[in-house]
Amino acid sequence: MRIARFTHACVRFAAAVGAAAAYPIHDAQLNERGLASVAGWFGETIPGYRHLAPGDTA
């Protein structure tokens, strides 16, 4: 569960610095269930969280 701990640390950091937006950049190793989990964790904490599909721009 090393990835889960790292993701949780990233969510806490983004919240601590008051991030207005967050975009995942290293999520290629996640399956659909993992992407949904990450989206949920960040979405609950960072109002401007948005997943970017390949080719999308922020």
mmCIF file with all atom_site columns, C-alpha atoms in Angstrom:
data_model
loop_
_atom_site.group_PDB
_atom_site.id
_atom_site.type_symbol
_atom_site.label_atom_id
_atom_site.label_alt_id
_atom_site.label_comp_id
_atom_site.label_asym_id
_atom_site.label_entity_id
_atom_site.label_seq_id
_atom_site.pdbx_PDB_ins_code
_atom_site.Cartn_x
_atom_site.Cartn_y
_atom_site.Cartn_z
_atom_site.occupancy
_atom_site.B_iso_or_equiv
_atom_site.pdbx_formal_charge
_atom_site.auth_seq_id
_atom_site.auth_comp_id
_atom_site.auth_asym_id
_atom_site.auth_atom_id
_atom_site.pdbx_PDB_model_num
ATOM 1  C CA . MET A 1 1  ? 0.000   0.000  0.000   1.00 0.00 ? 1  MET A CA 1
ATOM 2  C CA . ARG A 1 2  ? 2.971   2.281  -0.558  1.00 0.00 ? 2  ARG A CA 1
ATOM 3  C CA . ILE A 1 3  ? 1.150   4.059  -3.389  1.00 0.00 ? 3  ILE A CA 1
ATOM 4  C CA . ALA A 1 4  ? -1.878  4.727  -1.177  1.00 0.00 ? 4  ALA A CA 1
ATOM 5  C CA . ARG A 1 5  ? 0.326   6.273  1.547   1.00 0.00 ? 5  ARG A CA 1
ATOM 6  C CA . PHE A 1 6  ? 2.111   8.427  -1.024  1.00 0.00 ? 6  PHE A CA 1
ATOM 7  C CA . THR A 1 7  ? -1.194  9.557  -2.540  1.00 0.00 ? 7  THR A CA 1
ATOM 8  C CA . HIS A 1 8  ? -2.539  10.383 0.907   1.00 0.00 ? 8  HIS A CA 1
ATOM 9  C CA . ALA A 1 9  ? 0.576   12.456 1.607   1.00 0.00 ? 9  ALA A CA 1
ATOM 10 C CA . CYS A 1 10 ? 0.055   14.321 -1.667  1.00 0.00 ? 10 CYS A CA 1
ATOM 11 C CA . VAL A 1 11 ? -3.564  15.075 -0.769  1.00 0.00 ? 11 VAL A CA 1
ATOM 12 C CA . ARG A 1 12 ? -2.512  16.362 2.675   1.00 0.00 ? 12 ARG A CA 1
ATOM 13 C CA . PHE A 1 13 ? 0.228   18.515 1.121   1.00 0.00 ? 13 PHE A CA 1
ATOM 14 C CA . ALA A 1 14 ? -2.130  20.026 -1.465  1.00 0.00 ? 14 ALA A CA 1
ATOM 15 C CA . ALA A 1 15 ? -4.600  20.864 1.302   1.00 0.00 ? 15 ALA A CA 1
ATOM 16 C CA . ALA A 1 16 ? -1.876  22.299 3.564   1.00 0.00 ? 16 ALA A CA 1
ATOM 17 C CA . VAL A 1 17 ? -0.622  24.719 0.913   1.00 0.00 ? 17 VAL A CA 1
ATOM 18 C CA . GLY A 1 18 ? -4.159  25.752 -0.023  1.00 0.00 ? 18 GLY A CA 1
ATOM 19 C CA . ALA A 1 19 ? -3.958  24.509 -3.607  1.00 0.00 ? 19 ALA A CA 1
ATOM 20 C CA . ALA A 1 20 ? -6.739  25.985 -5.725  1.00 0.00 ? 20 ALA A CA 1
ATOM 21 C CA . ALA A 1 21 ? -6.339  23.277 -8.367  1.00 0.00 ? 21 ALA A CA 1
ATOM 22 C CA . ALA A 1 22 ? -4.661  19.893 -8.742  1.00 0.00 ? 22 ALA A CA 1
ATOM 23 C CA . TYR A 1 23 ? -3.989  17.766 -11.814 1.00 0.00 ? 23 TYR A CA 1
ATOM 24 C CA . PRO A 1 24 ? -2.615  14.215 -11.690 1.00 0.00 ? 24 PRO A CA 1
ATOM 25 C CA . ILE A 1 25 ? 0.468   13.706 -13.830 1.00 0.00 ? 25 ILE A CA 1
ATOM 26 C CA . HIS A 1 26 ? 1.677   10.212 -12.878 1.00 0.00 ? 26 HIS A CA 1
ATOM 27 C CA . ASP A 1 27 ? -1.456  8.080  -12.920 1.00 0.00 ? 27 ASP A CA 1
ATOM 28 C CA . ALA A 1 28 ? -0.754  5.782  -15.862 1.00 0.00 ? 28 ALA A CA 1
ATOM 29 C CA . GLN A 1 29 ? -0.194  2.809  -13.516 1.00 0.00 ? 29 GLN A CA 1
ATOM 30 C CA . LEU A 1 30 ? -3.708  3.120  -12.060 1.00 0.00 ? 30 LEU A CA 1
ATOM 31 C CA . ASN A 1 31 ? -6.661  1.111  -13.296 1.00 0.00 ? 31 ASN A CA 1
ATOM 32 C CA . GLU A 1 32 ? -10.180 2.580  -13.390 1.00 0.00 ? 32 GLU A CA 1
ATOM 33 C CA . ARG A 1 33 ? -10.780 1.735  -9.732  1.00 0.00 ? 33 ARG A CA 1
ATOM 34 C CA . GLY A 1 34 ? -7.534  3.419  -8.709  1.00 0.00 ? 34 GLY A CA 1
ATOM 35 C CA . LEU A 1 35 ? -8.321  6.510  -10.773 1.00 0.00 ? 35 LEU A CA 1
ATOM 36 C CA . ALA A 1 36 ? -11.737 6.737  -9.115  1.00 0.00 ? 36 ALA A CA 1
ATOM 37 C CA . SER A 1 37 ? -10.140 6.505  -5.656  1.00 0.00 ? 37 SER A CA 1
ATOM 38 C CA . VAL A 1 38 ? -7.595  9.219  -6.392  1.00 0.00 ? 38 VAL A CA 1
ATOM 39 C CA . ALA A 1 39 ? -10.279 11.438 -7.898  1.00 0.00 ? 39 ALA A CA 1
ATOM 40 C CA . GLY A 1 40 ? -12.379 10.976 -4.768  1.00 0.00 ? 40 GLY A CA 1
ATOM 41 C CA . TRP A 1 41 ? -9.528  11.763 -2.368  1.00 0.00 ? 41 TRP A CA 1
ATOM 42 C CA . PHE A 1 42 ? -8.417  14.870 -4.212  1.00 0.00 ? 42 PHE A CA 1
ATOM 43 C CA . GLY A 1 43 ? -11.949 15.950 -5.125  1.00 0.00 ? 43 GLY A CA 1
ATOM 44 C CA . GLU A 1 44 ? -12.982 15.986 -1.461  1.00 0.00 ? 44 GLU A CA 1
ATOM 45 C CA . THR A 1 45 ? -9.993  18.157 -0.545  1.00 0.00 ? 45 THR A CA 1
ATOM 46 C CA . ILE A 1 46 ? -9.166  20.345 -3.544  1.00 0.00 ? 46 ILE A CA 1
ATOM 47 C CA . PRO A 1 47 ? -12.196 22.044 -5.147  1.00 0.00 ? 47 PRO A CA 1
ATOM 48 C CA . GLY A 1 48 ? -10.335 22.580 -8.429  1.00 0.00 ? 48 GLY A CA 1
ATOM 49 C CA . TYR A 1 49 ? -9.243  18.947 -8.872  1.00 0.00 ? 49 TYR A CA 1
ATOM 50 C CA . ARG A 1 50 ? -9.728  17.702 -12.419 1.00 0.00 ? 50 ARG A CA 1
ATOM 51 C CA . HIS A 1 51 ? -8.404  14.594 -14.140 1.00 0.00 ? 51 HIS A CA 1
ATOM 52 C CA . LEU A 1 52 ? -6.699  15.374 -17.434 1.00 0.00 ? 52 LEU A CA 1
ATOM 53 C CA . ALA A 1 53 ? -6.913  12.745 -20.142 1.00 0.00 ? 53 ALA A CA 1
ATOM 54 C CA . PRO A 1 54 ? -3.972  12.439 -22.538 1.00 0.00 ? 54 PRO A CA 1
ATOM 55 C CA . GLY A 1 55 ? -4.037  15.478 -24.809 1.00 0.00 ? 55 GLY A CA 1
ATOM 56 C CA . ASP A 1 56 ? -6.101  17.646 -22.428 1.00 0.00 ? 56 ASP A CA 1
ATOM 57 C CA . THR A 1 57 ? -4.673  20.921 -21.167 1.00 0.00 ? 57 THR A CA 1
ATOM 58 C CA . ALA A 1 58 ? -5.094  22.637 -17.838 1.00 0.00 ? 58 ALA A CA 1
#
